Amino acid sequence: MRKWLVGGLGLLLLCCGGGVAAIVWFLARPPLDEHVDFNRALKVPPLAPSTVDAQGRRVFELRAQAGESDLGHGATRTWGYNGAYLGPTLRAKRGEPVVVNVRNTLPEPTTVHWHGMHLPAKVDGGPHHPIPAGGAFQAAWTVDQPAATLWYHPHPSETTEKQVYRGLAGMFIVDDDEPAQAALPHDYGVDDLPVMVQDKDFSGDQLSMSGRFGSDIGVLGDQILVNGTPGPYVDVHSELVRLRLLNASTARIYSFRLGDGRPFALVGTDGGLLDRPYMTDHVRLSVGERAEIVVALKPGERVTLRSGPSLGSDLGSKLQGGRDSFDILQLRAAASLTPATLPETLVDTPRLDPAQAAQTRSFTFQGRQINDRKMDMGRVDAVVVKDTVEVWNVRNGHDTPHSFHIHDVQFQVLAVDGKAPPPELSGWKDTLFLAEGETYRIIARFADYADPATAYMFHCHVLKHEDEGMMGQFVVVERGQQPQLAHA
Ligand code: C2O
Ligand code: CU
Ligand code: CU
């Protein structure tokens, strides 16, 4: 109701008073501060069933499909994998060969990209390999990276924002044999919870993408879904609960915190666990980023996970939704809780050494371009020699936040504007919030999978920006080899 009133007022001002009045109205409008009744049990995506084939490979089936979902507004038309909204959680262990058979029953082309996964370019699911309506695709690779919270989502040329917004996304959990995995809460759906956060804008009972007024970054919804659940709560039966936070929105940046401001432990970032838990009272996630946190609970209490202001107090931040606040998820502790303790150390991350870098490159994100160029599937922006280390200076030269993401590798942050990175950027990352005007110095090893004919992407993960061409390509080659794109 309030939304309609405010919207109506805005429209009135726009018609009668012109643009100036509309701007005054927009400036005067307070940021969102959404509170919900936590009256639905959190949906936990099922673990995807798998079979082991004759070659010992773990085989999953994913079907992209249309359906109808109850997202709090009756029957809403949505898309999902093996269901009407989102997809099952895929899970595999380091060293395991996996196969995913993808079928597309949607009325348009799609792809499935394995965000954060180190794998051959041919099965990476980029825009060069659309799966036509009614078509199928098989991705096969061997998982070879530390335990982490990864995800999968479509990556078709120019329609990624829409497809993700309608519900195409899922989690991919990688396991390994590090003792930290057993020491942390690890019972999926019980004390180890996927928390896929998305904001939605509804028009009547359907999802709307028209509410982009004043936004340069795409849809900013006023309703939050966690794993497709509006107003979610979850019952917890142990003293520690691990939340695998994933920003699966198309544009919105979150700053997660607990309702009473209490600290929690950040234990992992995009590509794996941190060396040790880091106590903090908030964690910011731009689109595509993940954080694993562990929250301590007392018997019988209710603790709310919220998102608070994520950007500065200037007008631009307000236009990006960076001053908005939301209820996200309520944790309901049982009257008696199983004791649990947080390990003091987690893993030992080898540090990549910039002195070993074979190449240093610089990329500036500005407008919809990277180094003044838009995506061209026929152009190679970087030729990387297999098994070398590279340093990239990634700069946001714009007055809008962007989110840098690179396929194939996990990187380490060496410096943020010349300064040592904060603890939340001390571990493996594949997606990075780029604050206005700042330069991030990152380092990665491109260990395997030379393929001169097939490109990997790097891009802004604000999906509207990605669709509008804020993307580049790199090719990994053997030493002395020249790239020769199959799609040029
Ligand atoms: Cu999460 Cu290139 O994407
Ligand atoms: Cu990706
Ligand atoms: Cu961007």
Coordinates of C-alpha atoms and ligand atoms in Angstrom, one line a residue:
M1 CA 0.0 0.0 0.0
R2 CA 2.7 2.5 1.1
K3 CA 4.6 1.5 -2.0
W4 CA 1.7 2.5 -4.3
L5 CA 1.2 5.7 -2.5
V6 CA 4.8 6.7 -2.7
G7 CA 4.9 5.5 -6.3
G8 CA 1.8 7.5 -7.2
L9 CA 3.1 10.6 -5.5
G10 CA 6.3 10.2 -7.5
L11 CA 4.4 9.9 -10.8
L12 CA 2.3 12.9 -10.0
L13 CA 5.4 15.0 -9.3
L14 CA 7.0 13.7 -12.5
C15 CA 4.0 14.7 -14.6
C16 CA 3.1 18.0 -13.0
G17 CA 6.3 19.4 -11.4
G18 CA 8.7 17.8 -13.9
G19 CA 12.0 16.1 -13.3
V20 CA 13.2 18.5 -10.6
A21 CA 10.2 17.7 -8.3
A22 CA 10.7 14.0 -8.9
I23 CA 14.3 14.3 -7.9
V24 CA 13.3 16.2 -4.8
W25 CA 10.8 13.5 -4.0
F26 CA 13.4 10.8 -4.5
L27 CA 15.9 12.5 -2.3
A28 CA 13.4 13.1 0.4
R29 CA 12.3 9.4 0.4
P30 CA 13.9 7.6 3.2
P31 CA 15.9 4.5 2.5
L32 CA 14.1 1.2 2.8
D33 CA 13.9 -0.3 6.2
E34 CA 12.0 -3.6 5.8
H35 CA 10.8 -5.7 8.7
V36 CA 9.0 -8.9 8.2
D37 CA 7.1 -11.4 10.3
F38 CA 9.2 -14.5 10.3
N39 CA 6.4 -17.0 9.6
R40 CA 7.8 -19.4 7.1
A41 CA 10.2 -22.2 7.8
L42 CA 13.4 -21.6 5.7
K43 CA 13.5 -23.8 2.6
V44 CA 16.7 -25.8 2.3
P45 CA 17.5 -26.8 -1.2
P46 CA 17.8 -30.6 -1.4
L47 CA 21.1 -32.1 -2.0
A48 CA 21.1 -33.2 -5.7
P49 CA 21.0 -36.9 -6.0
S50 CA 23.9 -38.4 -8.0
T51 CA 25.0 -41.7 -9.5
V52 CA 28.4 -43.1 -10.1
D53 CA 29.0 -44.1 -13.7
A54 CA 31.2 -47.0 -15.1
Q55 CA 34.2 -44.6 -15.1
G56 CA 33.8 -43.8 -11.4
R57 CA 32.5 -40.3 -12.2
R58 CA 29.8 -38.7 -10.0
V59 CA 26.9 -37.8 -12.3
F60 CA 24.2 -35.1 -11.7
E61 CA 21.2 -34.2 -13.7
L62 CA 19.9 -30.6 -14.0
R63 CA 16.9 -29.6 -15.9
A64 CA 16.2 -25.9 -16.4
Q65 CA 12.5 -25.5 -16.4
A66 CA 9.6 -23.0 -15.9
G67 CA 7.1 -23.4 -13.1
E68 CA 5.0 -21.6 -10.4
S69 CA 6.2 -20.7 -7.0
D70 CA 4.7 -19.4 -3.8
L71 CA 7.0 -16.5 -3.0
G72 CA 4.5 -14.9 -0.7
H73 CA 2.3 -13.5 -3.5
G74 CA 0.3 -16.5 -4.6
A75 CA 1.2 -18.3 -7.8
T76 CA 4.2 -16.5 -9.3
R77 CA 5.7 -17.6 -12.6
T78 CA 9.4 -18.6 -12.0
W79 CA 12.2 -20.6 -13.4
G80 CA 14.4 -23.2 -11.7
Y81 CA 16.5 -26.3 -12.0
N82 CA 14.7 -29.6 -11.2
G83 CA 11.9 -27.5 -9.7
A84 CA 10.1 -24.2 -10.1
Y85 CA 12.6 -22.0 -8.3
L86 CA 16.4 -22.2 -7.7
G87 CA 18.0 -25.6 -7.9
P88 CA 19.3 -28.4 -5.8
T89 CA 22.7 -28.1 -4.0
L90 CA 25.4 -30.0 -5.9
R91 CA 28.1 -31.5 -3.6
A92 CA 31.4 -33.1 -4.6
K93 CA 34.7 -33.7 -3.0
R94 CA 38.1 -32.5 -4.1
G95 CA 39.6 -35.1 -6.4
E96 CA 36.3 -36.4 -7.6
P97 CA 35.5 -36.5 -11.3
V98 CA 32.0 -35.1 -11.9
V99 CA 29.6 -34.9 -14.8
V100 CA 26.5 -32.6 -14.9
N101 CA 24.0 -33.4 -17.6
V102 CA 22.0 -30.2 -18.2
R103 CA 18.7 -30.1 -20.1
N104 CA 17.1 -26.9 -21.2
T105 CA 13.3 -27.1 -21.2
L106 CA 12.9 -23.3 -21.2
P107 CA 11.5 -21.5 -24.2
E108 CA 14.9 -19.7 -24.8
P109 CA 18.6 -20.5 -24.8
T110 CA 20.5 -20.7 -21.6
T111 CA 23.9 -21.9 -20.2
V112 CA 25.0 -23.1 -16.8
H113 CA 28.2 -21.6 -15.4
W114 CA 30.0 -23.0 -12.4
H115 CA 30.9 -19.9 -10.5
G116 CA 34.2 -20.2 -8.6
M117 CA 35.1 -23.6 -10.1
H118 CA 38.5 -24.3 -11.6
L119 CA 37.6 -26.3 -14.8
P120 CA 38.3 -26.4 -18.5
A121 CA 37.0 -23.4 -20.5
K122 CA 34.9 -25.7 -22.8
V123 CA 32.6 -26.7 -19.9
D124 CA 32.7 -23.4 -18.1
G125 CA 29.2 -22.4 -19.3
G126 CA 30.1 -19.0 -20.8
P127 CA 28.0 -17.2 -23.5
H128 CA 29.8 -19.0 -26.4
H129 CA 28.0 -22.3 -25.8
P130 CA 24.3 -21.6 -25.5
I131 CA 22.1 -24.6 -24.9
P132 CA 19.1 -24.0 -27.3
A133 CA 15.6 -24.4 -26.1
G134 CA 15.0 -28.2 -25.9
G135 CA 18.8 -28.8 -26.0
A136 CA 21.2 -30.4 -23.7
F137 CA 24.8 -30.0 -22.6
Q138 CA 27.2 -32.2 -20.6
A139 CA 29.9 -30.6 -18.4
A140 CA 32.6 -33.0 -17.1
W141 CA 35.6 -32.1 -15.0
T142 CA 37.6 -33.2 -12.0
V143 CA 37.1 -31.1 -8.9
D144 CA 40.5 -29.8 -7.7
Q145 CA 40.3 -27.0 -5.3
P146 CA 39.8 -26.4 -1.5
A147 CA 36.5 -26.9 0.1
A148 CA 34.3 -23.9 -0.6
T149 CA 30.8 -22.6 -1.2
L150 CA 30.5 -22.1 -5.0
W151 CA 27.4 -21.7 -7.0
Y152 CA 25.9 -22.2 -10.5
H153 CA 23.8 -19.9 -12.6
P154 CA 23.1 -19.1 -16.3
H155 CA 25.5 -17.0 -18.3
P156 CA 23.9 -16.5 -21.7
S157 CA 24.7 -13.5 -23.8
E158 CA 22.6 -10.4 -22.7
T159 CA 19.9 -12.3 -20.8
T160 CA 21.7 -13.4 -17.6
E161 CA 20.1 -10.8 -15.4
K162 CA 16.6 -11.9 -16.4
Q163 CA 17.3 -15.6 -16.1
V164 CA 18.9 -15.3 -12.6
Y165 CA 16.1 -13.0 -11.5
R166 CA 13.4 -15.5 -12.5
G167 CA 15.1 -18.1 -10.3
L168 CA 17.9 -19.9 -12.1
A169 CA 20.7 -20.4 -9.5
G170 CA 21.9 -23.0 -7.1
M171 CA 24.7 -23.8 -4.7
F172 CA 27.7 -26.1 -5.4
I173 CA 29.5 -27.2 -2.2
V174 CA 33.1 -28.5 -2.6
D175 CA 34.4 -30.7 0.3
D176 CA 37.9 -31.8 1.1
D177 CA 39.7 -33.7 3.8
E178 CA 41.0 -30.8 5.8
P179 CA 40.4 -31.3 9.5
A180 CA 38.7 -27.8 9.7
Q181 CA 35.7 -29.2 7.8
A182 CA 35.0 -31.7 10.6
A183 CA 35.7 -29.1 13.3
L184 CA 33.2 -26.6 11.9
P185 CA 29.4 -27.2 11.9
H186 CA 28.9 -29.5 8.8
D187 CA 25.5 -31.2 9.0
Y188 CA 23.8 -29.8 5.9
G189 CA 20.4 -28.3 6.6
V190 CA 20.9 -28.8 10.3
D191 CA 23.8 -26.7 11.6
D192 CA 25.3 -25.9 8.2
L193 CA 22.8 -23.9 6.2
P194 CA 22.8 -22.5 2.6
V195 CA 21.6 -18.9 2.7
M196 CA 21.0 -17.7 -0.8
V197 CA 19.8 -14.1 -0.5
Q198 CA 17.8 -12.3 -3.3
D199 CA 15.8 -9.2 -3.5
K200 CA 12.6 -9.1 -5.5
D201 CA 10.1 -6.5 -6.8
F202 CA 6.6 -7.7 -7.2
S203 CA 3.9 -6.3 -9.5
G204 CA 0.7 -7.9 -8.3
D205 CA 1.6 -11.6 -8.0
Q206 CA 4.4 -11.6 -10.6
L207 CA 8.1 -10.7 -10.5
S208 CA 8.7 -7.3 -12.0
M209 CA 11.9 -5.9 -13.5
S210 CA 10.5 -2.5 -14.3
G211 CA 11.4 -0.9 -11.0
R212 CA 14.7 0.5 -12.1
F213 CA 13.8 4.1 -11.5
G214 CA 16.9 6.0 -10.4
S215 CA 19.0 2.9 -10.5
D216 CA 22.0 2.4 -12.8
I217 CA 22.5 -1.1 -11.6
G218 CA 19.2 -2.9 -12.4
V219 CA 16.4 -4.2 -10.3
L220 CA 16.4 -3.3 -6.6
G221 CA 13.6 -5.1 -4.9
D222 CA 12.0 -4.4 -1.6
Q223 CA 11.3 -8.0 -0.6
I224 CA 13.9 -10.5 0.4
L225 CA 13.9 -14.2 -0.3
V226 CA 16.3 -16.7 1.3
N227 CA 16.4 -19.9 -0.7
G228 CA 13.2 -18.7 -2.2
T229 CA 11.5 -18.3 1.2
P230 CA 9.9 -15.0 2.2
G231 CA 10.1 -14.1 5.9
P232 CA 12.1 -17.2 6.8
Y233 CA 13.0 -18.6 10.2
V234 CA 15.0 -21.7 11.0
D235 CA 15.2 -23.8 14.2
V236 CA 18.7 -24.3 15.5
H237 CA 19.6 -27.1 17.9
S238 CA 23.3 -26.5 18.5
E239 CA 25.3 -23.7 20.0
L240 CA 27.0 -22.9 16.7
V241 CA 25.4 -22.6 13.3
R242 CA 27.3 -22.1 10.1
L243 CA 25.6 -19.9 7.4
R244 CA 26.9 -20.2 3.8
L245 CA 25.9 -16.7 2.7
L246 CA 25.5 -16.2 -1.0
N247 CA 24.5 -12.9 -2.6
A248 CA 22.4 -14.4 -5.5
S249 CA 20.8 -11.1 -6.3
T250 CA 21.2 -9.3 -9.6
A251 CA 22.3 -6.0 -8.3
R252 CA 21.9 -5.4 -4.6
I253 CA 24.8 -5.2 -2.2
Y254 CA 24.3 -6.4 1.3
S255 CA 26.0 -5.8 4.6
F256 CA 25.0 -8.7 6.8
R257 CA 24.9 -8.3 10.6
L258 CA 23.0 -9.6 13.5
G259 CA 20.0 -7.8 14.9
D260 CA 21.6 -7.0 18.3
G261 CA 25.0 -6.2 16.8
R262 CA 26.8 -9.1 18.3
P263 CA 29.9 -10.4 16.6
F264 CA 30.1 -13.6 14.7
A265 CA 33.0 -15.5 13.1
L266 CA 33.8 -15.1 9.5
V267 CA 35.4 -18.5 8.6
G268 CA 35.4 -18.6 4.8
T269 CA 35.2 -16.5 1.6
D270 CA 34.5 -17.3 -2.0
G271 CA 37.1 -19.9 -2.6
G272 CA 37.7 -21.5 0.7
L273 CA 38.2 -21.2 4.5
L274 CA 40.3 -18.4 6.0
D275 CA 43.4 -19.4 8.0
R276 CA 41.6 -18.7 11.2
P277 CA 38.1 -17.4 12.2
Y278 CA 37.9 -13.6 12.2
M279 CA 35.4 -12.0 14.6
T280 CA 33.5 -9.2 13.1
D281 CA 30.0 -7.6 13.4
H282 CA 29.3 -7.3 9.7
V283 CA 30.2 -8.7 6.3
R284 CA 29.5 -7.0 3.0
L285 CA 28.7 -9.1 0.0
S286 CA 28.4 -7.7 -3.5
V287 CA 26.7 -9.7 -6.2
G288 CA 28.1 -13.2 -6.5
E289 CA 30.2 -13.1 -3.4
R290 CA 30.0 -15.7 -0.6
A291 CA 30.9 -15.7 3.0
E292 CA 30.8 -18.6 5.5
I293 CA 30.0 -17.3 9.0
V294 CA 29.5 -19.1 12.3
V295 CA 27.0 -17.6 14.7
A296 CA 26.9 -18.5 18.5
L297 CA 23.5 -18.9 20.1
K298 CA 22.1 -19.2 23.6
P299 CA 19.3 -21.5 24.5
G300 CA 15.8 -20.3 23.7
E301 CA 16.9 -17.0 22.1
R302 CA 15.8 -15.6 18.7
V303 CA 18.5 -13.8 16.7
T304 CA 17.8 -12.0 13.4
L305 CA 20.2 -11.8 10.5
R306 CA 19.8 -8.4 8.9
S307 CA 21.3 -6.4 6.2
G308 CA 22.2 -2.8 6.9
P309 CA 23.6 0.1 5.0
S310 CA 26.3 -1.3 2.6
L311 CA 27.6 1.8 0.9
G312 CA 28.4 5.4 1.9
S313 CA 25.9 8.2 2.8
D314 CA 26.1 10.1 -0.5
L315 CA 23.3 10.3 -3.0
G316 CA 24.9 7.8 -5.4
S317 CA 24.9 5.2 -2.6
K318 CA 21.3 5.8 -1.9
L319 CA 20.4 5.3 -5.6
Q320 CA 22.3 2.0 -5.5
G321 CA 20.2 0.8 -2.6
G322 CA 23.2 1.2 -0.4
R323 CA 21.4 2.8 2.5
D324 CA 18.6 0.2 2.7
S325 CA 18.0 -2.2 5.6
F326 CA 16.3 -5.5 5.6
D327 CA 15.3 -8.4 7.8
I328 CA 16.9 -11.5 6.3
L329 CA 16.5 -14.6 8.5
Q330 CA 15.5 -15.4 12.0
L331 CA 17.5 -18.0 13.9
R332 CA 15.4 -19.7 16.6
A333 CA 17.5 -21.5 19.2
A334 CA 16.0 -24.5 20.9
A335 CA 15.6 -24.6 24.7
S336 CA 18.6 -26.9 24.9
L337 CA 21.5 -26.8 22.5
T338 CA 24.2 -29.3 21.6
P339 CA 27.6 -27.9 22.8
A340 CA 30.0 -26.8 20.1
T341 CA 33.2 -24.9 20.0
L342 CA 34.8 -22.9 17.2
P343 CA 38.3 -24.1 16.1
E344 CA 41.1 -21.5 16.6
T345 CA 42.7 -22.2 13.3
L346 CA 41.2 -23.5 10.1
V347 CA 43.5 -24.0 7.1
D348 CA 47.0 -23.0 5.9
T349 CA 46.6 -21.0 2.7
P350 CA 49.8 -20.9 0.6
R351 CA 50.5 -17.3 -0.3
L352 CA 51.1 -16.5 -4.0
D353 CA 54.2 -14.4 -4.4
P354 CA 54.1 -11.3 -6.7
A355 CA 57.8 -11.7 -7.3
Q356 CA 56.9 -14.8 -9.3
A357 CA 54.4 -13.1 -11.6
A358 CA 55.0 -13.7 -15.3
Q359 CA 52.7 -10.8 -16.2
T360 CA 51.1 -7.7 -14.7
R361 CA 47.9 -6.3 -16.3
S362 CA 45.7 -3.4 -15.5
F363 CA 41.9 -3.2 -16.0
T364 CA 39.8 -0.2 -15.3
F365 CA 36.0 -0.6 -14.9
Q366 CA 34.1 2.4 -16.1
G367 CA 30.6 3.0 -17.4
R368 CA 29.9 -0.4 -19.1
Q369 CA 33.4 -0.9 -20.3
I370 CA 36.6 -2.5 -19.1
N371 CA 39.7 -0.6 -20.4
D372 CA 37.3 1.4 -22.7
R373 CA 36.0 -1.7 -24.5
K374 CA 32.9 -3.7 -24.3
M375 CA 32.6 -7.5 -24.6
D376 CA 33.5 -8.9 -28.0
M377 CA 33.3 -12.7 -28.3
G378 CA 35.8 -12.5 -31.2
R379 CA 38.5 -10.6 -29.2
V380 CA 41.0 -11.9 -26.7
D381 CA 41.8 -9.4 -24.0
A382 CA 44.5 -11.4 -22.3
V383 CA 46.6 -14.4 -23.3
V384 CA 47.7 -16.2 -20.2
V385 CA 50.4 -18.9 -20.3
K386 CA 49.4 -22.0 -18.5
D387 CA 50.9 -22.6 -15.0
T388 CA 52.0 -19.0 -14.6
V389 CA 51.1 -16.5 -11.9
E390 CA 49.8 -13.1 -12.9
V391 CA 49.2 -9.9 -11.0
W392 CA 46.1 -7.8 -12.1
N393 CA 45.5 -4.2 -11.0
V394 CA 41.7 -3.9 -11.1
R395 CA 40.5 -0.3 -10.7
N396 CA 37.0 1.1 -10.5
G397 CA 37.3 4.4 -12.3
H398 CA 33.6 5.1 -12.0
D399 CA 31.3 6.7 -9.5
T400 CA 29.2 3.5 -9.3
P401 CA 30.3 0.4 -7.4
H402 CA 31.1 -2.6 -9.6
S403 CA 31.8 -6.2 -8.7
F404 CA 34.9 -7.9 -10.4
H405 CA 34.6 -11.6 -11.1
I406 CA 37.0 -13.9 -12.9
H407 CA 36.3 -17.4 -14.2
D408 CA 38.6 -20.4 -13.8
V409 CA 40.7 -19.3 -10.9
Q410 CA 40.6 -18.2 -7.3
F411 CA 42.8 -15.2 -6.5
Q412 CA 44.4 -13.5 -3.5
V413 CA 44.2 -9.8 -2.8
L414 CA 47.6 -8.2 -2.4
A415 CA 46.6 -4.7 -1.7
V416 CA 43.6 -2.3 -1.7
D417 CA 44.7 1.1 -2.9
G418 CA 48.2 0.3 -1.8
K419 CA 47.2 -0.9 1.7
A420 CA 47.2 -4.4 3.1
P421 CA 43.8 -6.1 2.5
P422 CA 41.4 -6.4 5.5
P423 CA 40.9 -9.9 7.0
E424 CA 37.8 -10.5 4.9
L425 CA 39.9 -10.2 1.8
S426 CA 42.7 -12.4 3.2
G427 CA 41.5 -15.7 1.7
W428 CA 40.6 -17.1 -1.7
K429 CA 38.3 -14.9 -3.7
D430 CA 36.7 -15.0 -7.2
T431 CA 34.5 -12.0 -6.9
L432 CA 35.4 -8.6 -5.4
F433 CA 33.5 -5.5 -4.5
L434 CA 35.1 -2.6 -6.3
A435 CA 34.6 0.6 -4.4
E436 CA 34.5 3.8 -6.4
G437 CA 37.9 5.1 -7.4
E438 CA 39.8 2.2 -5.7
T439 CA 42.5 -0.1 -7.1
Y440 CA 42.7 -3.7 -6.1
R441 CA 45.9 -5.6 -6.7
I442 CA 45.2 -9.3 -7.0
I443 CA 47.3 -12.4 -7.8
A444 CA 46.3 -15.8 -9.3
R445 CA 47.8 -18.9 -10.7
F446 CA 46.3 -20.2 -14.0
A447 CA 47.4 -23.7 -13.2
D448 CA 45.8 -25.9 -15.9
Y449 CA 43.6 -26.3 -18.9
A450 CA 45.3 -24.7 -21.8
D451 CA 42.8 -24.2 -24.7
P452 CA 43.7 -21.7 -27.4
A453 CA 40.2 -22.0 -28.9
T454 CA 38.0 -21.3 -25.9
A455 CA 37.9 -18.2 -23.8
Y456 CA 37.1 -17.7 -20.1
M457 CA 35.4 -14.5 -19.0
F458 CA 36.1 -11.8 -16.5
H459 CA 33.4 -9.2 -15.9
C460 CA 31.3 -7.1 -13.6
H461 CA 28.9 -9.3 -11.7
V462 CA 26.2 -6.7 -11.5
L463 CA 24.2 -8.7 -14.0
K464 CA 22.8 -5.7 -15.9
H465 CA 26.3 -4.4 -16.4
E466 CA 27.4 -7.9 -17.5
D467 CA 24.5 -8.1 -20.0
E468 CA 25.4 -4.6 -21.3
G469 CA 28.9 -5.7 -22.2
M470 CA 31.0 -5.0 -19.1
M471 CA 33.0 -8.2 -19.7
G472 CA 36.3 -9.3 -21.2
Q473 CA 37.9 -12.6 -22.3
F474 CA 41.1 -14.4 -21.5
V475 CA 42.6 -17.5 -23.0
V476 CA 45.0 -19.9 -21.3
V477 CA 47.6 -21.3 -23.7
E478 CA 50.7 -23.5 -23.6
R479 CA 53.9 -21.5 -23.7
G480 CA 54.6 -20.3 -27.3
Q481 CA 51.0 -21.1 -28.4
Q482 CA 48.8 -18.4 -30.1
P483 CA 45.1 -18.1 -29.3
Q484 CA 42.8 -19.1 -32.1
L485 CA 39.2 -18.6 -31.0
A486 CA 36.7 -21.1 -32.3
H487 CA 34.1 -18.3 -32.0
A488 CA 36.0 -15.5 -33.7
Ligands
C2O1 CU1 28.9 -15.8 -11.6 CU2 30.8 -15.1 -15.1 O1 29.7 -15.5 -13.4
CU2 CU 31.9 -17.2 -12.7
CU3 CU 29.3 -3.0 -12.8

